[in-house]
XYZ file of C-alpha atoms in Angstrom:
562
model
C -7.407 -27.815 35.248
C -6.052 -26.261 32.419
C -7.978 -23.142 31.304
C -9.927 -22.758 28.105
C -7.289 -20.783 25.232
C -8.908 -17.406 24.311
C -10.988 -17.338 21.361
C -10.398 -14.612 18.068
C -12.521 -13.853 15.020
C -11.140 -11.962 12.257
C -13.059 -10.554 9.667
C -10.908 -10.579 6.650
C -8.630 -13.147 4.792
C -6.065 -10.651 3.732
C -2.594 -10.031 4.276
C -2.931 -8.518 7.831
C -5.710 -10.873 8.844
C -4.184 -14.244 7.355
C -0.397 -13.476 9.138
C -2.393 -12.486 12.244
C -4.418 -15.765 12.416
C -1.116 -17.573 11.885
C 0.499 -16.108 15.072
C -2.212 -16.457 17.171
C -2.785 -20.624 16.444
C 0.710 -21.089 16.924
C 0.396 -19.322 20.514
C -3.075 -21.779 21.096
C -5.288 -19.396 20.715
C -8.996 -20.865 18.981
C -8.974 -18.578 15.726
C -11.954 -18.468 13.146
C -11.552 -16.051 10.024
C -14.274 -15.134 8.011
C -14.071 -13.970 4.675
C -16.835 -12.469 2.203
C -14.946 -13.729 -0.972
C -14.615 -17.250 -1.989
C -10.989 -17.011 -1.564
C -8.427 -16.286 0.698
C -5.816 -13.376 -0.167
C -8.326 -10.315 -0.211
C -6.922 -7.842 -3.190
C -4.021 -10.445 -3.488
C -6.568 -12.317 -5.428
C -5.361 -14.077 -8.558
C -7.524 -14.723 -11.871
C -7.010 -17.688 -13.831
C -8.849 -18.918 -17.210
C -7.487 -20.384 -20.220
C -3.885 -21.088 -19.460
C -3.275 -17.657 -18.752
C -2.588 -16.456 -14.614
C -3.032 -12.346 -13.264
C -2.105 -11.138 -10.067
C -5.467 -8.907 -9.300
C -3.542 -6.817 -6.772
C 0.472 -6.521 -6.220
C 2.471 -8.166 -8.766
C 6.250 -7.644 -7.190
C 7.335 -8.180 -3.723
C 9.789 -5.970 -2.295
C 10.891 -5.942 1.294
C 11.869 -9.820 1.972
C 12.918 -9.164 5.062
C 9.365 -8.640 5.776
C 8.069 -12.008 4.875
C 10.957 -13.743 5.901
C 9.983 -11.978 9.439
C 6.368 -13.621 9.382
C 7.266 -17.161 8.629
C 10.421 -17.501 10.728
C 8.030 -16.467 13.870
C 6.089 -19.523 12.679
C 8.962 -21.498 12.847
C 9.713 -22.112 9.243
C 10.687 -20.395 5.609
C 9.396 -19.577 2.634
C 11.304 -22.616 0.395
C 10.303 -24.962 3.447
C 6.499 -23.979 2.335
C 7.712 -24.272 -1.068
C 7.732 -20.524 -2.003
C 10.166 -19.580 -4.442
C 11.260 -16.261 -5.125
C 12.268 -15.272 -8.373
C 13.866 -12.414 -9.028
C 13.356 -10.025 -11.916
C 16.217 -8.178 -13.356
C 15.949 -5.539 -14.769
C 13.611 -4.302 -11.891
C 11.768 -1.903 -14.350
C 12.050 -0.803 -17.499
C 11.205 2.642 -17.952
C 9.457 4.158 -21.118
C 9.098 7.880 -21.455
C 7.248 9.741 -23.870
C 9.492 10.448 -26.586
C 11.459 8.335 -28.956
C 14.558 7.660 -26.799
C 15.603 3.791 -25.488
C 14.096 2.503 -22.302
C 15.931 3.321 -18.930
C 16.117 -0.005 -17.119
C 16.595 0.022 -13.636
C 18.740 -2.778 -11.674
C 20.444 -3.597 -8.457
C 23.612 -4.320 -10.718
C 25.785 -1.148 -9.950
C 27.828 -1.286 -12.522
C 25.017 -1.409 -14.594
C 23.539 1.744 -12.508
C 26.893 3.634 -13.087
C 26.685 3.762 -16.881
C 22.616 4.646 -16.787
C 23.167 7.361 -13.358
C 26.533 8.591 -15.586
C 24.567 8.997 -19.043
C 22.003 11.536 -17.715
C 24.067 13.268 -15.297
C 27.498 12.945 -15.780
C 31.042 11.677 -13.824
C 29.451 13.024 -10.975
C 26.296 12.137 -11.269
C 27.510 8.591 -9.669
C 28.421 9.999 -6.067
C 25.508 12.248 -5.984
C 23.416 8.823 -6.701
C 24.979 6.836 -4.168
C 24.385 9.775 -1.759
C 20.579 9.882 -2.626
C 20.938 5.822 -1.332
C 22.690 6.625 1.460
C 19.492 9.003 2.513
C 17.388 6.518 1.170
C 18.798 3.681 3.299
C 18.741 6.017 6.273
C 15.023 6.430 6.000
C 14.626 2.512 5.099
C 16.463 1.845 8.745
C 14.991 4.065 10.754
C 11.541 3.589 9.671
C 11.699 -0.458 10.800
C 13.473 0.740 14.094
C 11.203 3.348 14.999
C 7.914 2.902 12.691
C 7.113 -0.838 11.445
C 7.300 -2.887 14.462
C 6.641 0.092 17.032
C 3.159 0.691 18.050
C 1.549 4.351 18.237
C -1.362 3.641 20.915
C -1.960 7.327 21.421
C -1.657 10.647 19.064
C 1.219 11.698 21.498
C 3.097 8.532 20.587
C 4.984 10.547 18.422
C 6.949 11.967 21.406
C 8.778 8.779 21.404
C 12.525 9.987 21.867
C 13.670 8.211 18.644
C 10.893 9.645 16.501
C 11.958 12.911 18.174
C 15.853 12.896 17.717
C 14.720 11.470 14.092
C 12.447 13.362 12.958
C 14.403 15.362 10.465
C 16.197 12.960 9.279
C 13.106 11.035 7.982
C 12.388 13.684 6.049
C 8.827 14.256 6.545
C 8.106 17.567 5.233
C 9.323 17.621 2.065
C 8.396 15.024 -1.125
C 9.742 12.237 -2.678
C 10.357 14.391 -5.514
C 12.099 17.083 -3.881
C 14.511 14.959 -1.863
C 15.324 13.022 -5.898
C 15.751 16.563 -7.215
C 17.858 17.443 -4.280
C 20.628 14.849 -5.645
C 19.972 14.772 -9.292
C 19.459 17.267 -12.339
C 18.263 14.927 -14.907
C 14.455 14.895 -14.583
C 14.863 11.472 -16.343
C 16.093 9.782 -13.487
C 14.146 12.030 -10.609
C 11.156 10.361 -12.805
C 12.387 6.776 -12.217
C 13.480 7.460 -8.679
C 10.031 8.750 -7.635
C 7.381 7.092 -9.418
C 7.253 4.263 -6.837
C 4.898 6.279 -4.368
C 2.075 5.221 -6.237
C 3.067 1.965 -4.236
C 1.479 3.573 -1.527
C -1.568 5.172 -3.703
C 0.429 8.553 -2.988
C 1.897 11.917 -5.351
C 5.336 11.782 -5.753
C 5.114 15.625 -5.661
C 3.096 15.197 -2.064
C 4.017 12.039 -0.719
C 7.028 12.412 2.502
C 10.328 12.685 1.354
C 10.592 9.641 4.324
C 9.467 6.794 1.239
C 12.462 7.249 -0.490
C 13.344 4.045 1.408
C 11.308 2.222 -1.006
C 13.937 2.978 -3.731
C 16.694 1.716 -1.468
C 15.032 -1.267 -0.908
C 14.317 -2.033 -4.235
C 18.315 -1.124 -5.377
C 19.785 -2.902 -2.276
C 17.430 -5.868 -1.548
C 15.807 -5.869 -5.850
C 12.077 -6.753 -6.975
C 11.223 -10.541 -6.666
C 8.098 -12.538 -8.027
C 6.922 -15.224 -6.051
C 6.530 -18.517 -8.494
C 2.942 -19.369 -9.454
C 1.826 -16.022 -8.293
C 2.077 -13.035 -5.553
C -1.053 -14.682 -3.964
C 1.431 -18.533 -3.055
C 2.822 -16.565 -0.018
C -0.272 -16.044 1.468
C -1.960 -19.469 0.342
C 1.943 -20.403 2.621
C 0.836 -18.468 5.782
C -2.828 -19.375 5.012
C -1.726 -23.533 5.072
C 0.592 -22.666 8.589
C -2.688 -20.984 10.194
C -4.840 -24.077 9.297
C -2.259 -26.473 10.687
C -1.517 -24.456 13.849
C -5.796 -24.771 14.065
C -7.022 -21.841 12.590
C -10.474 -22.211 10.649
C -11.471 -20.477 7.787
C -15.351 -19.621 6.747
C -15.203 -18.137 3.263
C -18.090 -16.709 1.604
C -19.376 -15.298 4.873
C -19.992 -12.170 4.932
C -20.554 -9.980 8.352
C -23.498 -8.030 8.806
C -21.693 -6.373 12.301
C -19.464 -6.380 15.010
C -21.801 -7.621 18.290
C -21.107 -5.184 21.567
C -21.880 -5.474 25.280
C -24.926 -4.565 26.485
C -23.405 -1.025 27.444
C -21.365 -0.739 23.789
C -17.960 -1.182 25.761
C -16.783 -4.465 24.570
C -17.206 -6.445 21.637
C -18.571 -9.938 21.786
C -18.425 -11.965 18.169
C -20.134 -11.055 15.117
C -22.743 -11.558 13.094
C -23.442 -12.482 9.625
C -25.563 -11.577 7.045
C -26.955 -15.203 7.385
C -28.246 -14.129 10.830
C -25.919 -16.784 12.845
C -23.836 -14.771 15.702
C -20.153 -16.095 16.523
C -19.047 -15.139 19.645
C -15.336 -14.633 20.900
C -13.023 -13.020 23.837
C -11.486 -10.415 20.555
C -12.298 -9.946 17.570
C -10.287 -8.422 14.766
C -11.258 -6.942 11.738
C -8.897 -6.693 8.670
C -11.958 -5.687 6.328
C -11.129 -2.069 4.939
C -10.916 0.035 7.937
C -13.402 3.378 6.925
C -15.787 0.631 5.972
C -16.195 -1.079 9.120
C -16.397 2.025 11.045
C -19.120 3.131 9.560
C -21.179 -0.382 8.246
C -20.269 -2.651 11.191
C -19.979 -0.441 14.039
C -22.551 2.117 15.775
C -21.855 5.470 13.980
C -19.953 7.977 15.353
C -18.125 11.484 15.143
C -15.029 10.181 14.701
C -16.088 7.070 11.804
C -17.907 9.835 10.686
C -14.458 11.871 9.981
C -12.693 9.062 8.262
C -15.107 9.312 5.378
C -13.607 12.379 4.932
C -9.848 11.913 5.552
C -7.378 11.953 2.599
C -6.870 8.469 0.676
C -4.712 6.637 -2.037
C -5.810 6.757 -5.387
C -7.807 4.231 -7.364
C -7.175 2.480 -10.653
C -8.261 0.467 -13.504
C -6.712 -2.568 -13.967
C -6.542 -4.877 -17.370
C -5.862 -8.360 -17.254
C -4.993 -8.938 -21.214
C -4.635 -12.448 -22.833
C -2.399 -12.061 -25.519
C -1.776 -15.055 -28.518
C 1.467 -13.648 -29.201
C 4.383 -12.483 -26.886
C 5.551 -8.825 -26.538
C 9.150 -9.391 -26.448
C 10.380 -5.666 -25.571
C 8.842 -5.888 -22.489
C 10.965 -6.567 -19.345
C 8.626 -8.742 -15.978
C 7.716 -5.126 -14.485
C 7.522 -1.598 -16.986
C 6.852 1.856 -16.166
C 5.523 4.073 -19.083
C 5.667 7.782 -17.988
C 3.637 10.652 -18.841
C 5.426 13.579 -20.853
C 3.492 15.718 -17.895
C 4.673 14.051 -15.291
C 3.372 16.416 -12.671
C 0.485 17.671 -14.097
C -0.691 13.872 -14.989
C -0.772 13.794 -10.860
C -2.757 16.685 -10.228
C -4.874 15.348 -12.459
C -5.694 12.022 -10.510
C -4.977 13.239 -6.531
C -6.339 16.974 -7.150
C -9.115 17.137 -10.290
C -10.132 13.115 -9.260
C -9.592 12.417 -13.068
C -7.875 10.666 -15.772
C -5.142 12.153 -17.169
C -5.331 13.014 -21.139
C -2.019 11.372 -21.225
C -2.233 8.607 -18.128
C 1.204 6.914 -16.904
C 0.982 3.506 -16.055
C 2.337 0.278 -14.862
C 2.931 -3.134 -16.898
C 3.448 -6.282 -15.773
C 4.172 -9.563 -18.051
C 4.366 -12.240 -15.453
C 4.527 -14.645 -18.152
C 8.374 -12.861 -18.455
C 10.000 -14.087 -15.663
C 7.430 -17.063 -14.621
C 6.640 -18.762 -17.673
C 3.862 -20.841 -16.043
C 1.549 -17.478 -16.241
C 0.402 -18.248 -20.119
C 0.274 -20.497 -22.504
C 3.947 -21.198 -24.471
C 4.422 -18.464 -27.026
C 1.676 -16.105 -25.176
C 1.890 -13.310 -22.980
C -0.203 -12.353 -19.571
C -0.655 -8.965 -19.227
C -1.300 -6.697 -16.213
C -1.728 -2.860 -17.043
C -2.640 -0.824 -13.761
C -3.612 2.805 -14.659
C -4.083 5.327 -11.492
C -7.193 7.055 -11.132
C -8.673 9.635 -9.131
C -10.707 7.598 -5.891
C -14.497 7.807 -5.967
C -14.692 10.962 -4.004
C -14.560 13.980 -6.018
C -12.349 17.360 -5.390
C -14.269 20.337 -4.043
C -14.032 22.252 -7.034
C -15.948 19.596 -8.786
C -19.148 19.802 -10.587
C -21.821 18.732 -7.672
C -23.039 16.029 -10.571
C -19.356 14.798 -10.515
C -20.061 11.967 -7.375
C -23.272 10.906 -9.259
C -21.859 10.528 -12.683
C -18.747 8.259 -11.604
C -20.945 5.929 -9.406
C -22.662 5.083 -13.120
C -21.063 2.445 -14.385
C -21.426 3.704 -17.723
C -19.093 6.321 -16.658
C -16.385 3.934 -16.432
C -17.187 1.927 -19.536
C -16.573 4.993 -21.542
C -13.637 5.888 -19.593
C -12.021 2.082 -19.700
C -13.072 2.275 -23.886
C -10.783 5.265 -24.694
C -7.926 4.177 -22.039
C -7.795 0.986 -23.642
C -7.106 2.935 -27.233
C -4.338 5.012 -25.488
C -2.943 2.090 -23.926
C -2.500 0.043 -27.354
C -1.603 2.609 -29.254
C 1.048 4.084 -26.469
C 2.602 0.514 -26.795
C 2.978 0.563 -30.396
C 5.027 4.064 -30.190
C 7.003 3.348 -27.215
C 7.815 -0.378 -27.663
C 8.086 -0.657 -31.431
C 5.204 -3.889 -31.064
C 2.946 -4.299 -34.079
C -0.680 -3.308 -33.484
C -1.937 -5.894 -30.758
C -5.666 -5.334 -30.893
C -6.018 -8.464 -33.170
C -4.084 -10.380 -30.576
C -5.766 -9.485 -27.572
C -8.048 -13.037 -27.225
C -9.711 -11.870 -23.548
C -10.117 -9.289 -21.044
C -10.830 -8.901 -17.415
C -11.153 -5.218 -16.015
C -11.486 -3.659 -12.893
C -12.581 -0.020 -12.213
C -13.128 1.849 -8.795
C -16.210 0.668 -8.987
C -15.287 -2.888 -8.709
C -12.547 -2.338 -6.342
C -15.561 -0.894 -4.185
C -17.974 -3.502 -4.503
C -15.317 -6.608 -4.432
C -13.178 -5.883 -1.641
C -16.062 -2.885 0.899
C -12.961 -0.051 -0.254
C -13.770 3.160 0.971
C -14.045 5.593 -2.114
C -12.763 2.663 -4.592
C -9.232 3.728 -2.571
C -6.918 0.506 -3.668
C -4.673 1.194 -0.608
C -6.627 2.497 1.532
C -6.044 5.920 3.558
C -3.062 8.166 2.175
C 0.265 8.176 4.016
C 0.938 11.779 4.452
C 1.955 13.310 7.551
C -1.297 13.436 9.556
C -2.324 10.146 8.501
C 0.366 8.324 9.988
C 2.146 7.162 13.017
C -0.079 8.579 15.922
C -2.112 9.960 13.767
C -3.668 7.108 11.918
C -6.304 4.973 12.865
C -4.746 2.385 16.020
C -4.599 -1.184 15.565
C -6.656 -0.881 19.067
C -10.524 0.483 19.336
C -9.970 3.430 21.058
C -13.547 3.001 23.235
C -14.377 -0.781 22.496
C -12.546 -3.761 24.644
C -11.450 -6.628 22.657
C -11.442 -4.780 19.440
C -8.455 -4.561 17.052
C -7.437 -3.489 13.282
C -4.880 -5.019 11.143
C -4.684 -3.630 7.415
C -3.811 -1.023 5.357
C -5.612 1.586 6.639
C -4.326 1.152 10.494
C -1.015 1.487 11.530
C 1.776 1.188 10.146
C -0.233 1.162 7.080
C -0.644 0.029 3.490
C 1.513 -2.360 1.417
C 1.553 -6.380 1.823
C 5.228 -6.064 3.705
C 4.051 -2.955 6.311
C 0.581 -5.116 6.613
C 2.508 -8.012 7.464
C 4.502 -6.005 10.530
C 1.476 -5.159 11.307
C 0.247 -8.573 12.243
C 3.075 -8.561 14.416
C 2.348 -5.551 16.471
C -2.038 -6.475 17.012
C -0.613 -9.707 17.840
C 1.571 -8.530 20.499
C -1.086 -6.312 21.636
C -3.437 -9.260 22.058
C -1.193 -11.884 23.820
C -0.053 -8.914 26.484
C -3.954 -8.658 27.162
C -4.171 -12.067 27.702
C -1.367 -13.303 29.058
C 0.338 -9.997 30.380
C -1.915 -8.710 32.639
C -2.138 -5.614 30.709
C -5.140 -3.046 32.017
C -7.647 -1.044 29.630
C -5.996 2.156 30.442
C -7.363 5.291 30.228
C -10.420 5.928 28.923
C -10.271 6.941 24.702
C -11.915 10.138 24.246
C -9.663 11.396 27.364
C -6.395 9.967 25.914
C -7.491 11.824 22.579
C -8.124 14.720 24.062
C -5.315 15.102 26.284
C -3.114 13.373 23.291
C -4.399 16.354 21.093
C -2.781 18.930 23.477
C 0.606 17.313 23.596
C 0.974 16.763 20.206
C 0.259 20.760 19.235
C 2.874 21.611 21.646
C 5.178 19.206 20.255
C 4.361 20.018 16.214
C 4.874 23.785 17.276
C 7.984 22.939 18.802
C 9.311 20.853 16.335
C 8.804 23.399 13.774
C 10.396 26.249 15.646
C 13.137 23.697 15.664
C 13.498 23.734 12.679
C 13.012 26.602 12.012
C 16.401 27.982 13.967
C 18.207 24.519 12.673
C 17.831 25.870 9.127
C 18.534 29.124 10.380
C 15.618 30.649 8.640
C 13.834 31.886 12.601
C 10.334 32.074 12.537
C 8.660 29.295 10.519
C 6.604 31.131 7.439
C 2.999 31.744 8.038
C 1.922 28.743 5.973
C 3.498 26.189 7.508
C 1.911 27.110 10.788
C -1.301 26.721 9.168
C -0.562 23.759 7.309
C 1.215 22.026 10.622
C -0.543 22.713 13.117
């Protein structure tokens, strides 16, 4: 008799959760996915009213390879599911605070040459292509070693190709420094570093290792899926449902249900009061939040409250009568204080005076997104998350959970925004054009989508919050329980979310089906994980230390290391 397939709930219709669900039906397995919104997609959400279309969460896909991963496992393609890529060119256009032309940004090298050449000279060129070179080194070695590896156990990180690798990734120094290391013009170490706040980070702060998201964006370019970032996932979403995975939207869970001795979990229940039971369950809600509101509290979900996240932002979604025809698909407007406008969000937990921010005019390369002769408009601003800094004011926490707060804040940011346009793009005033707007604040992004802090990518990626270090995609204590998102590992961003469906996939089907034990028991594996991975930080750093030929490491990077 043939035995019963093993039965999976995930909590969460995003990224992670929907490619995850898709796997698992095609291997047999009876998957349910519940979802609190009314929609699948989770921050990949899109708004429509009126004509006009907004991508509520990422508007550019980078990484193809990525995607193109997820449905060839399900035995098909993106144009076979009718997704069609489009792709934008220039990839940005770059506005800086004074009166000089735009810097577009393109994989068209020739192109690149007379931009790279301009700011830095003849030889500016080579010392470009050798920033790539790094960058592509970093892109490589982070899908060999990082994206579709697992990291069970803190002393994961012992792996010999993370080892022999290490310095080469680059993790102790920025983003920043490792631009600066190849260029002079602070132009271009601008445009070649802003793209960490892809991962909610400080380019001045973030590992010099996500330089690879330049090289992917100058080797493999920036694409917009037709009719909207959120059609890929409504493509995997359709796959799932035909493979026999069921979806319960507007279903919130109230908690994940245990054992009787808090070992294993069982189902869940909802807020309706109805229990679903399974063999796993997996939970690609925000990761700090279901620690600490659907699991028994603990040290340890305790901690994560506390750990270092992405920023936040506000978000406009702007109806415009009229089209803005400087504007390229994707623009970048840059502070004139570059660095101190990120202290200002990562280290104060405030707006900047003088905020940098993202545009994005889907409407520009995907017609469909307004009406004819009108212009969708996305303008993400970074924002310091809804925890505050320690040297805050102790009313600091209360005052930005008021939502009058914000509507003062989003008031004068909306004057700075308009009136930064007219300077920089030459665009007659456009208040009397603007027809309708839809906002969202950290508030929102808190309420809509259970984000810890308002944190729109959940936790940071710096060096002890990744790899072994970051939350695993398995419970450490709890059988049957498993993460997929941004705040597990490999972490944030729809293409690293999507390898990450791959990996608490594998995990599941080699419980199931490859007679894989429990192992040891988790607070033993921390603790004896803990011990390794001092000894190997300290060693790696005295490494280094006679690598660079420097000796002893200085005194603060023992205490910032280890």
């Amino acid at each position: 008799m043939k035995s019963k397939p093993p039965s999976v709930i995930i909590v969460g219709a995003g990224a992670g959760g929907i490619a995850t669900a898709a796997r698992l039906a095609k291997r047999g397995y009876q998957v349910t996915v519940v979802e609190k919104n009314d929609a699948v997609g989770g921050r990949c959400s899109l708004i429509e009213e009126n004509g006009y279309r907004f991508d509520r969460g990422p508007s550019l896909l980078l990484m193809p390879e990525y995607f193109e991963e997820v449905f060839a496992a399900l035995d098909t393609t993106m144009a076979a599911e009718g997704v069609e890529l489009l792709k934008c060119n220039p990839n940005y256009r770059i506005y800086y605070a004074d009166a000089s032309p735009p810097l577009d940004m393109s994989t068209d090298m020739a192109a690149m040459q007379s931009v790279v050449e301009a700011h830095e000279g003849r030889s500016g060129w080579e010392r470009f292509l050798q920033f790539l070179v790094e960058a592509g080194r970093h892109y490589n070695l982070s899908r060999q070693h990082v994206l579709y590896s697992n990291y069970p156990h803190v002393w994961s990180i012992v792996k010999s190709g993370m080892i022999r690798n290490t310095f080469r990734l680059h993790p102790f120094t920025s983003v920043y420094a490792r631009a600066a290391h190849y260029l002079k013009s602070e132009r271009l170490r601008q445009a070649l570093t802003f793209a960490s706040m892809y991962l909610g980070m400080n380019p001045f702060e973030a590992p010099g290792t996500y330089s690879l998201l330049q090289y992917a964006e100058f080797v493999y370019g920036v694409w917009y899926p037709r009719g909207g970032f959120r059609r890929v996932l409504d493509a995997i979403h359709a796959i799932s449902t035909r493979h026999g995975a069921t979806y319960r939207l507007n279903t919130p869970v109230s908690h994940i249900t245990l054992s009787a001795d808090q070992k294993t979990a069982t189902g869940v229940q909802l807020t309706t009061g109805e229990t679903l039971t399974a063999d796993t369950v997996i939970i690609n809600a925000d990761l700090i939040y279901a620690y600490n509101h659907l699991l028994p509290p603990t040290a340890y979900s305790a901690s994560l409250t506390h750990r270092e996240t992405s920023c936040s932002s506000i978000s406009f979604f702007w109806s415009f009568n009229t089209t803005l025809p400087p504007l390229e698909s994707h623009n970048v407007f840059l502070a004139a204080e570059y660095k101190e406008s990120f202290d200002a969000i990562f280290h104060e937990k405030h707006l900047p005076a003088h905020p940098s921010f993202y545009l994005h005019v889907p409407s520009r390369v995907d017609p469909m997104a307004a009406p004819p002769g009108c212009d969708a408009v996305v303008v993400l601003v970074p924002v310091g998350n809804l925890d505050p800094s320690p040297s805050a004011p102790p009313h600091t926490a209360t005052r930005k959970s008021r939502p009058e707060y914000w509507d003062t804040v989003v008031a004068q940011l909306r004057e700075t925004i308009l009136t930064t346009l007219a300077q920089r793009t030459g665009v007659p005033d456009l208040r009397a054009h603007l027809v309708h707007e839809r906002l969202e604040t950290p508030l929102t992004w808190r309420e809509k989508y259970n984000l810890d802090r308002g944190a729109i990518l959940g936790l940071s990626h710096s060096f002890f919050n990744v790899l072994g270090f970051r939350p695993k995609v398995r419970h450490p204590d709890i059988r049957g329980l498993f993460f997929v998102g941004a705040s597990t590992h490999p972490g944030t961003g729809v293409p690293v979310c999507l390898a990450g469906s791959r990996i608490v996939s594998q995990e599941i089907i080699g419980d199931f089906e490859g007679g894989r034990g429990w192992g040891w028991d988790g607070g033993v594996a921390r603790g004896l994980g803990l011990m390794v991975v001092v000894v190997v930080v300290v060693a790696v750093l005295l490494l280094g230390g006679l690598v660079l030929g420097v000796g002893w490491p200085p005194v603060w990077l023992w205490f910032r290391f280890v």
